[in-house]
Coordinates of C-alpha atoms and ligand atoms in Angstrom, one line a residue:
X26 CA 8.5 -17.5 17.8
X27 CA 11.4 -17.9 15.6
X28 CA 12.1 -15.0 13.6
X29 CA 11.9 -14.5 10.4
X30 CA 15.2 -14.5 8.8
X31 CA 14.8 -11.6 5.7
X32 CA 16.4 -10.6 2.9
X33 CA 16.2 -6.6 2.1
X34 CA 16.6 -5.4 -1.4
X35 CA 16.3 -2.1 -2.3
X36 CA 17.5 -0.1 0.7
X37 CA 16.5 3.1 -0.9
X38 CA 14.5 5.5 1.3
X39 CA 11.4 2.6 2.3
X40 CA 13.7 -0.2 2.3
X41 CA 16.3 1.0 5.7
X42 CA 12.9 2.6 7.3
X43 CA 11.2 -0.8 6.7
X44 CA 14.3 -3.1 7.6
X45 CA 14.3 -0.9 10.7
X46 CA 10.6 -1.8 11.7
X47 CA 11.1 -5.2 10.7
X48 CA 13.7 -5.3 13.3
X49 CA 12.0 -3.6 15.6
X50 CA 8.4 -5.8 15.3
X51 CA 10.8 -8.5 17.3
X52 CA 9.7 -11.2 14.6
X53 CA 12.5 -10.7 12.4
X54 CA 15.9 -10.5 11.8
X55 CA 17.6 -8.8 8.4
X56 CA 20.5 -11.3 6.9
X57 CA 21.2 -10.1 3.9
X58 CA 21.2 -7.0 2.1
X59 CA 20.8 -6.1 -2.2
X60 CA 21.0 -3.0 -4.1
X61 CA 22.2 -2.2 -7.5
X62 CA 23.3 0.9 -6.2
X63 CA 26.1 -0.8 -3.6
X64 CA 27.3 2.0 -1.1
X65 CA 23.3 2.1 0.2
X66 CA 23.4 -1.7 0.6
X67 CA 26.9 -2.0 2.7
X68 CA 25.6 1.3 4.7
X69 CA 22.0 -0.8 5.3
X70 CA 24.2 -4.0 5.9
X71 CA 26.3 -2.2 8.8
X72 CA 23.7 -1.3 10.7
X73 CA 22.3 -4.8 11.1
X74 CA 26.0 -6.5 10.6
X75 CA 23.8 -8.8 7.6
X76 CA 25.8 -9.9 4.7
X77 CA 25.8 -8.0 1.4
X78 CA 25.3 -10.2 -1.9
X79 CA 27.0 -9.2 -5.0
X80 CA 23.6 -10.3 -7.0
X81 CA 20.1 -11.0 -6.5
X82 CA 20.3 -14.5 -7.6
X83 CA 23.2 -15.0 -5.3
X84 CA 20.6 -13.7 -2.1
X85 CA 18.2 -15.9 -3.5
X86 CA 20.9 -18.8 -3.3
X87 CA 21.7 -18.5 0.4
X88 CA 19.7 -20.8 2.1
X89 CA 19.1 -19.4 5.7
X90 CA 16.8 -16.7 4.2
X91 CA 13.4 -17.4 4.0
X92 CA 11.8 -14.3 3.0
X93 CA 12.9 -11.0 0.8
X94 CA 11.4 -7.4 1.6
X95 CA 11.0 -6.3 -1.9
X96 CA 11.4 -2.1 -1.4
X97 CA 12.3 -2.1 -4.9
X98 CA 10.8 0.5 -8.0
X99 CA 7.6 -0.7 -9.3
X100 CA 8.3 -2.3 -12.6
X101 CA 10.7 -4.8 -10.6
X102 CA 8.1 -6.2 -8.5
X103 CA 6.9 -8.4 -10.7
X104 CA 10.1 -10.3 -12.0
X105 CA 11.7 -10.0 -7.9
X106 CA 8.7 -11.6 -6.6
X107 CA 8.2 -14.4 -9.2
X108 CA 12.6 -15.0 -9.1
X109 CA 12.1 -15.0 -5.2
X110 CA 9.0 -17.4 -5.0
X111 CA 10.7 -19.7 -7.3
X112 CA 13.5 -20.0 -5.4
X113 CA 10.9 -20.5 -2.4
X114 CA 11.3 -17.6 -0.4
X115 CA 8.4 -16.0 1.2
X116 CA 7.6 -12.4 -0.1
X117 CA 7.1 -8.8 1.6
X118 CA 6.2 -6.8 -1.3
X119 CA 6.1 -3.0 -0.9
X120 CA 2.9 -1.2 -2.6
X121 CA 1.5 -2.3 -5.4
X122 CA 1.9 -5.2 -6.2
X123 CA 2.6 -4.9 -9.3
X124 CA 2.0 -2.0 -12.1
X125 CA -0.4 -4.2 -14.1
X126 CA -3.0 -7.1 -13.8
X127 CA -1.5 -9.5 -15.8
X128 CA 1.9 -8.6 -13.2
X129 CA -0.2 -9.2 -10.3
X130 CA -1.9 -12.7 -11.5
X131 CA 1.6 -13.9 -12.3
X132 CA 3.1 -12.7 -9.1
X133 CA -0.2 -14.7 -7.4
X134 CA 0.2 -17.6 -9.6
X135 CA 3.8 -18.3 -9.0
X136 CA 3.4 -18.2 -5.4
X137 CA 0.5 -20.4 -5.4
X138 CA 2.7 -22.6 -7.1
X139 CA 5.8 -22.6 -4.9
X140 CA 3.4 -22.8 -2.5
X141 CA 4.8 -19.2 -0.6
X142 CA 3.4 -16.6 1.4
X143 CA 2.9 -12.8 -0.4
X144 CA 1.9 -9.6 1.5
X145 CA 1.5 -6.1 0.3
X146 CA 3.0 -3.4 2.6
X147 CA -0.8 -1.7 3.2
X148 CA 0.2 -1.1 7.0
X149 CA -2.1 1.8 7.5
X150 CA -4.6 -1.0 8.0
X151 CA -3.3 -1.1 11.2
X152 CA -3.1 2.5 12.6
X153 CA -4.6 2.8 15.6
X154 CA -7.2 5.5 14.4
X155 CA -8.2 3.0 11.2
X156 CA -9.0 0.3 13.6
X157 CA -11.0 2.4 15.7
X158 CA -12.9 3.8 12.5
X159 CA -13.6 0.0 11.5
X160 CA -15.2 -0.8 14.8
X161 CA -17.4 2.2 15.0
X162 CA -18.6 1.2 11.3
X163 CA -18.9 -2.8 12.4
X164 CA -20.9 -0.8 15.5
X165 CA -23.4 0.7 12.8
X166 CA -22.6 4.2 13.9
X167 CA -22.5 4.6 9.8
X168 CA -25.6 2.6 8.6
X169 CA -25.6 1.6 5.2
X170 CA -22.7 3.4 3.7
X171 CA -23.9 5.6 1.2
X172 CA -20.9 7.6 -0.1
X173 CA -17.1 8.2 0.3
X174 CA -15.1 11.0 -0.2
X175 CA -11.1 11.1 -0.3
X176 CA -9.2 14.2 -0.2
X177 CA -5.6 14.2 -0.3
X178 CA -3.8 17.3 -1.4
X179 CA -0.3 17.8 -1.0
X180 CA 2.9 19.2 -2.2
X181 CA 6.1 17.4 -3.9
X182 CA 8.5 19.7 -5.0
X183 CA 10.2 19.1 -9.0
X184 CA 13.2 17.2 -7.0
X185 CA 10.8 14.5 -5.5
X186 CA 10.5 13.0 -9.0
X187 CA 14.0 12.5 -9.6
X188 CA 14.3 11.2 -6.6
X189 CA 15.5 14.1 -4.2
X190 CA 14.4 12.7 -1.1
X191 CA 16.1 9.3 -1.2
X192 CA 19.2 8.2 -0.1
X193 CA 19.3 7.2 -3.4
X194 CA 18.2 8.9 -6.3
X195 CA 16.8 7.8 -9.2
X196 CA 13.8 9.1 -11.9
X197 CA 11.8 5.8 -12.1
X198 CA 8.6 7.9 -9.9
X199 CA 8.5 10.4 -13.0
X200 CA 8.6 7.5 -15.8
X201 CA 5.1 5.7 -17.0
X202 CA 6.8 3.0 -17.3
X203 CA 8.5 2.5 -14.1
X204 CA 6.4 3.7 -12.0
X205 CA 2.9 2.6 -13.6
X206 CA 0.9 5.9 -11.9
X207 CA 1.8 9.1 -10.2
X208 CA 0.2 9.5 -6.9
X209 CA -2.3 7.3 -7.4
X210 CA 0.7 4.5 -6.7
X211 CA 2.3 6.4 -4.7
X212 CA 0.2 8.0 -2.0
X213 CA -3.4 7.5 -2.6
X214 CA -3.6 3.6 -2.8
X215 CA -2.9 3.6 1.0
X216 CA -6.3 5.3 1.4
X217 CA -8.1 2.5 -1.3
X218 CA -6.6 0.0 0.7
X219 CA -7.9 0.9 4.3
X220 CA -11.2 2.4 2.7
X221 CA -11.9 -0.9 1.5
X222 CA -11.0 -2.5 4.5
X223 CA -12.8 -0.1 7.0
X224 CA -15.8 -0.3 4.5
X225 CA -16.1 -3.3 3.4
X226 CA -17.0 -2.3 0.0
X227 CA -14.9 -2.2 -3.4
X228 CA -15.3 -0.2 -6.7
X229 CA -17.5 -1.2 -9.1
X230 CA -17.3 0.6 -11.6
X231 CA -14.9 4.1 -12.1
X232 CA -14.5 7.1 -14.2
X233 CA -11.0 9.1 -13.6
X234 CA -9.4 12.2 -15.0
X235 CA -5.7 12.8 -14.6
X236 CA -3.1 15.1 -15.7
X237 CA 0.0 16.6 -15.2
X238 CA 0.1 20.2 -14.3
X239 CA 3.1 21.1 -12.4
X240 CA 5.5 18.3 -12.3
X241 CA 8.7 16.9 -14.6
X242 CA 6.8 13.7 -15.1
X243 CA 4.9 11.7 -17.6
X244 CA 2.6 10.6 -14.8
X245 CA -0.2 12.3 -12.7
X246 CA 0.1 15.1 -10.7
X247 CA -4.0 15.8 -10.3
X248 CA -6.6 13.6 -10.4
X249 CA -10.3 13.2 -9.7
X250 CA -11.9 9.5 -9.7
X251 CA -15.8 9.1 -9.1
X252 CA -16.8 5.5 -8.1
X253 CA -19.6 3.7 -7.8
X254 CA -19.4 0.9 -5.2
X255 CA -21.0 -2.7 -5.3
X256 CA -23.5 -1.5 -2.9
X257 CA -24.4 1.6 -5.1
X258 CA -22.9 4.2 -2.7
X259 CA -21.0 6.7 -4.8
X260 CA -17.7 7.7 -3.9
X261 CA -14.3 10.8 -5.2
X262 CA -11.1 11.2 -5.2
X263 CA -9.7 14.1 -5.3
X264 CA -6.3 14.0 -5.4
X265 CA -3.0 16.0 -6.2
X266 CA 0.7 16.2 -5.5
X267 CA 0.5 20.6 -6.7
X268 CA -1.4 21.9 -4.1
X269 CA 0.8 24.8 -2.8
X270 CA 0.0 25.6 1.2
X271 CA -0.8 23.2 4.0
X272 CA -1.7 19.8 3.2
X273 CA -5.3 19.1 2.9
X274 CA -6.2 15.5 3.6
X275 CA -9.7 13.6 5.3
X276 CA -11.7 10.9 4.3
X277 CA -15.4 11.1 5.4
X278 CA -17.5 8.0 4.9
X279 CA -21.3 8.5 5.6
X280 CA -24.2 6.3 5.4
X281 CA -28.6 6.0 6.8
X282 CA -27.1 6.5 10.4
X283 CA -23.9 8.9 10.5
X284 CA -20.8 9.9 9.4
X285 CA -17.0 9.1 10.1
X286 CA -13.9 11.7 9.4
X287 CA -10.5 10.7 8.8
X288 CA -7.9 13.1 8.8
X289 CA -4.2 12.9 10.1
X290 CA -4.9 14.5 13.6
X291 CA -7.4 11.6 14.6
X292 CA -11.2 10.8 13.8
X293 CA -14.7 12.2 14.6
X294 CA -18.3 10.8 14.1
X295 CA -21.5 11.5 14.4
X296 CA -24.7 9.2 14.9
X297 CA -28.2 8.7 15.5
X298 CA -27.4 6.3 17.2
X299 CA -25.4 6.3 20.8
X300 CA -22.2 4.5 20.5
X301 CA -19.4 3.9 23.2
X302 CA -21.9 5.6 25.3
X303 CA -21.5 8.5 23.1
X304 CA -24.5 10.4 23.2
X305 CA -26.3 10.4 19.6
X306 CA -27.1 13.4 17.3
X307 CA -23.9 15.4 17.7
X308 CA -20.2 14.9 16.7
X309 CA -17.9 13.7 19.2
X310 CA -14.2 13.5 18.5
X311 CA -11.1 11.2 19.1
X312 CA -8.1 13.2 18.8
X313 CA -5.1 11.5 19.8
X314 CA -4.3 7.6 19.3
X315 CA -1.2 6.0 20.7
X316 CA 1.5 6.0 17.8
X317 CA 1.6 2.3 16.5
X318 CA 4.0 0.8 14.5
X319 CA 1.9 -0.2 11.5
X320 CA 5.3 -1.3 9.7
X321 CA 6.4 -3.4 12.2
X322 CA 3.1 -4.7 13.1
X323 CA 2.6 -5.8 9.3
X324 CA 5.6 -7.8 9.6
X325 CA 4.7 -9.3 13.0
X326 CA 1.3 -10.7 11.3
X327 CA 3.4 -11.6 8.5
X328 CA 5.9 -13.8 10.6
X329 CA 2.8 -15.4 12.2
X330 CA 1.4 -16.2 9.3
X331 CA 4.6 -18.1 7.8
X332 CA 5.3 -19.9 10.9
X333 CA 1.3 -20.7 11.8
X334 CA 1.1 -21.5 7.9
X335 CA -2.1 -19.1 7.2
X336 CA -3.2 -16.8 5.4
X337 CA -1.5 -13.2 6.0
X338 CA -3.8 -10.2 6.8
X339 CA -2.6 -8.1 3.7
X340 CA -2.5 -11.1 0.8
X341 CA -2.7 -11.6 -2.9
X342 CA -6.1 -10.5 -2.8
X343 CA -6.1 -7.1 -1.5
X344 CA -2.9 -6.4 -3.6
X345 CA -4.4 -7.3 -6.5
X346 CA -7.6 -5.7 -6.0
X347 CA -5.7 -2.3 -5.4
X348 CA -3.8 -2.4 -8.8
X349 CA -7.5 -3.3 -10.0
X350 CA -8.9 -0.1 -8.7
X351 CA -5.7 2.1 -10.2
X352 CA -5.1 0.4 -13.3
X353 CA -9.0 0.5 -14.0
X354 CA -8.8 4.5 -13.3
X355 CA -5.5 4.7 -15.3
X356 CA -8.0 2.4 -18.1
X357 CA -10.9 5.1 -17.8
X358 CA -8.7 8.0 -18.4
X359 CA -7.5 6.2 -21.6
X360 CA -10.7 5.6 -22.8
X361 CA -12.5 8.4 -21.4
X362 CA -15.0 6.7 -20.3
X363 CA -16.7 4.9 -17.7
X364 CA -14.9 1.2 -16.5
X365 CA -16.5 -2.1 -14.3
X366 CA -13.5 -2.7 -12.1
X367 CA -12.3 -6.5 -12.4
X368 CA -13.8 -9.1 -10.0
X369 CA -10.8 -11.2 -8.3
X370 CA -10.5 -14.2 -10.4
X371 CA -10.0 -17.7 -9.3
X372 CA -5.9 -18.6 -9.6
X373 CA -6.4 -22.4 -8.6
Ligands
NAD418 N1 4.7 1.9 2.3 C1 5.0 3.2 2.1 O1 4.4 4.1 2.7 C2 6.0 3.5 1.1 C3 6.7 4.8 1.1 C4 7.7 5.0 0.1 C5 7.9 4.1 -0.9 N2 7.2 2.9 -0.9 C6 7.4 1.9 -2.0 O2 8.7 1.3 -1.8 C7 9.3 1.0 -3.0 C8 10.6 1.7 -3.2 O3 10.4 3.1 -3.0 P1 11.6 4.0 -2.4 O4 11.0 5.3 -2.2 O5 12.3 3.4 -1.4 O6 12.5 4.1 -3.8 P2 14.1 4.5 -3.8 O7 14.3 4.9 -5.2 O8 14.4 5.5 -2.7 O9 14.8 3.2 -3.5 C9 14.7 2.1 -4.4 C10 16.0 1.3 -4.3 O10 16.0 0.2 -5.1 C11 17.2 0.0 -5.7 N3 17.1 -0.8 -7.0 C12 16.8 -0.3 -8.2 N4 16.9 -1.4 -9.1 C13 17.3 -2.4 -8.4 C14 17.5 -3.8 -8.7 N5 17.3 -4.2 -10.0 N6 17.9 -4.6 -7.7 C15 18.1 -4.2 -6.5 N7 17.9 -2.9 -6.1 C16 17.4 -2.1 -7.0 C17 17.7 1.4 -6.0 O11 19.1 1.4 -6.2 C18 17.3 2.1 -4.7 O12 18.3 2.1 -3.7 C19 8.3 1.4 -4.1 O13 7.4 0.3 -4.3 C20 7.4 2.5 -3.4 O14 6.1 2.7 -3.8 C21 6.3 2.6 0.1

């Protein structure tokens, strides 16, 4: 298969990591290079001998590139996704999509229109442990799910919102405005993405609280969201960024037959039901899965996609749906009160 021939802007802290795995996934190659800030894009550029460009537009001129890896602050993704799909260039767009709706149906529309591809980096779909999880689920070693929990509790020290850990520093994570949510957009939309994927379900309706209790930013540092799903199993989120002492993260999704647990180390489940020869009726656990690229594979699937002209794995669709699920919780908090989450609407 030809490779893709890419475009990077933004080689901030995602964007040499994901240039790297795009590399590495064997289905593309990285030919040009953009960055406001110019010393990260001539030190990304060196390492893959691609060509810097002076501007955006001028990347978006050169004709050998097909696609751009958009690892860019939030608020740009809309405007860098519609300039790139109307110059036709295929789009890897890192998470979200976009920091609104209307962003993400005129990201959706514009593609449709140019008639371009658009994927949103949720590559935890395809960590080996997720994968797993879905296929004990499609088993029915869960039954009818009948509630989800998500825990993910963590620590950022005051310089990751200005930027500390990146090569290159900026505010924008602290700023409303820039960065649309705290770690709701940052961190936990990762876990929304592959719940809803392992699951098959999506929120319904939501009710959220936020706030910010230990961090220089305007955006959340702690939050709770309760959901109701479309098949009436109830779901939380219990989320925060000021949780001093070990990280506590685990999903657990349970249902009429058993129960799953996520957590970093691996997954464990129980059933009444004997799967993979498991005997039912106690918890049996898989520890270790073989370290996968999720990166790389999301921009194999990607490259298929183009070249097979399909649909990619990760598409308008489940980008969209996650801002729907975050900007509804961001909605609830304003209004203090219960939201229906957006259906996906028709963009023909
Ligand atoms: N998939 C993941 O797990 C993951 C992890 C981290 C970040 N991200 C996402 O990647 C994106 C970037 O995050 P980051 O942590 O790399 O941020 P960063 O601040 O480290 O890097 C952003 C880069 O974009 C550049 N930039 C800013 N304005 C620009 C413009 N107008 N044109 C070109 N370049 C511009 C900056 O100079 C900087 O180098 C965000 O969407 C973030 O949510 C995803």
């Amino acid at each position: 298969m030809e490779p893709l021939r890419i475009g990077v802007v933004g080689a901030g802290a995602i964007g040499q990591y994901d240039a790297e795995e795009a590399v590495k996934s064997g289905s593309a190659k990285i030919v040009g290079v953009f960055d406001v800030n110019h010393p990260v894009a001539r030190n990304l550029a060196r390492v893959f001998s691609a060509r810097v460009s002076p501007t955006y537009e001028e990347l978006l001129d050169r004709q050998e590139i097909e696609a751009v890896l958009l690892c860019v602050p939030h608020y740009l993704h809309k405007t860098m996704a519609i300039q790139a799909a109307d110059r036709g260039k295929h789009i890897l767009v890192e998470k979200p999509m976009a920091t609104t709706l209307e962003d993400a149906n005129d990201i959706i529309a514009t593609c449709r229109k140019r008639r371009v591809l658009l994927t949103v980096n949720f590559s935890l779909r395809y960590l080996a442990r997720n994968r797993k999880a879905k296929a004990l689920i499609e088993q029915g070693a869960v039954g009818d799910i009948t509630g989800v929990q998500i825990i993910a509790h963590v620590f950022r020290e005051r310089g990751y919102w200005m930027g500390g850990r990146s090569n290159s520093p900026d505010d924008w994570r602290a700023s409303r405005e820039k960065s649309g949510a705290g770690l709701l957009f940052m961190n936990v939309c990762h876990v929304i993405d592959y719940v809803y994927f392992l699951t098959g379900l999506k929120a319904a309706r939501i009710y959220s609280e936020y706030a910010t209790l230990g961090s220089p930013a305007e955006v959340e540092d702690i939050a709770s969201v309760t959901i109701r799903f479309d098949n009436g199993a109830i779901g939380t989120i219990s989320a925060s960024t000021i949780m001093r002492g070990p990280d506590q993260i685990e999903e657990r999704i349970w249902g009429s037959r058993g129960t799953l647990v996520l957590c970093p180390d691996g997954l464990s489940f129980y059933s009444t039901r004997p799967i993979d020869g498991k005997r039912p009726g106690q918890m049996h656990q898989i520890p270790k899965f073989r370290g996968v690229s999720c990166t790389a594979e999301w921009v194999r699937r990607f490259v298929l996609a183009v070249r097979e002209g399909k649909a990619p794995d990760v598409a308008a669709r489940e980008g969209w749906e996650n801002v729907a699920f975050i900007s509804t919780a961001n909605l609830s908090l304003e209004k203090m009160r219960p939201l229906e989450v957006p259906l996906f609407p028709n963009h023909d």
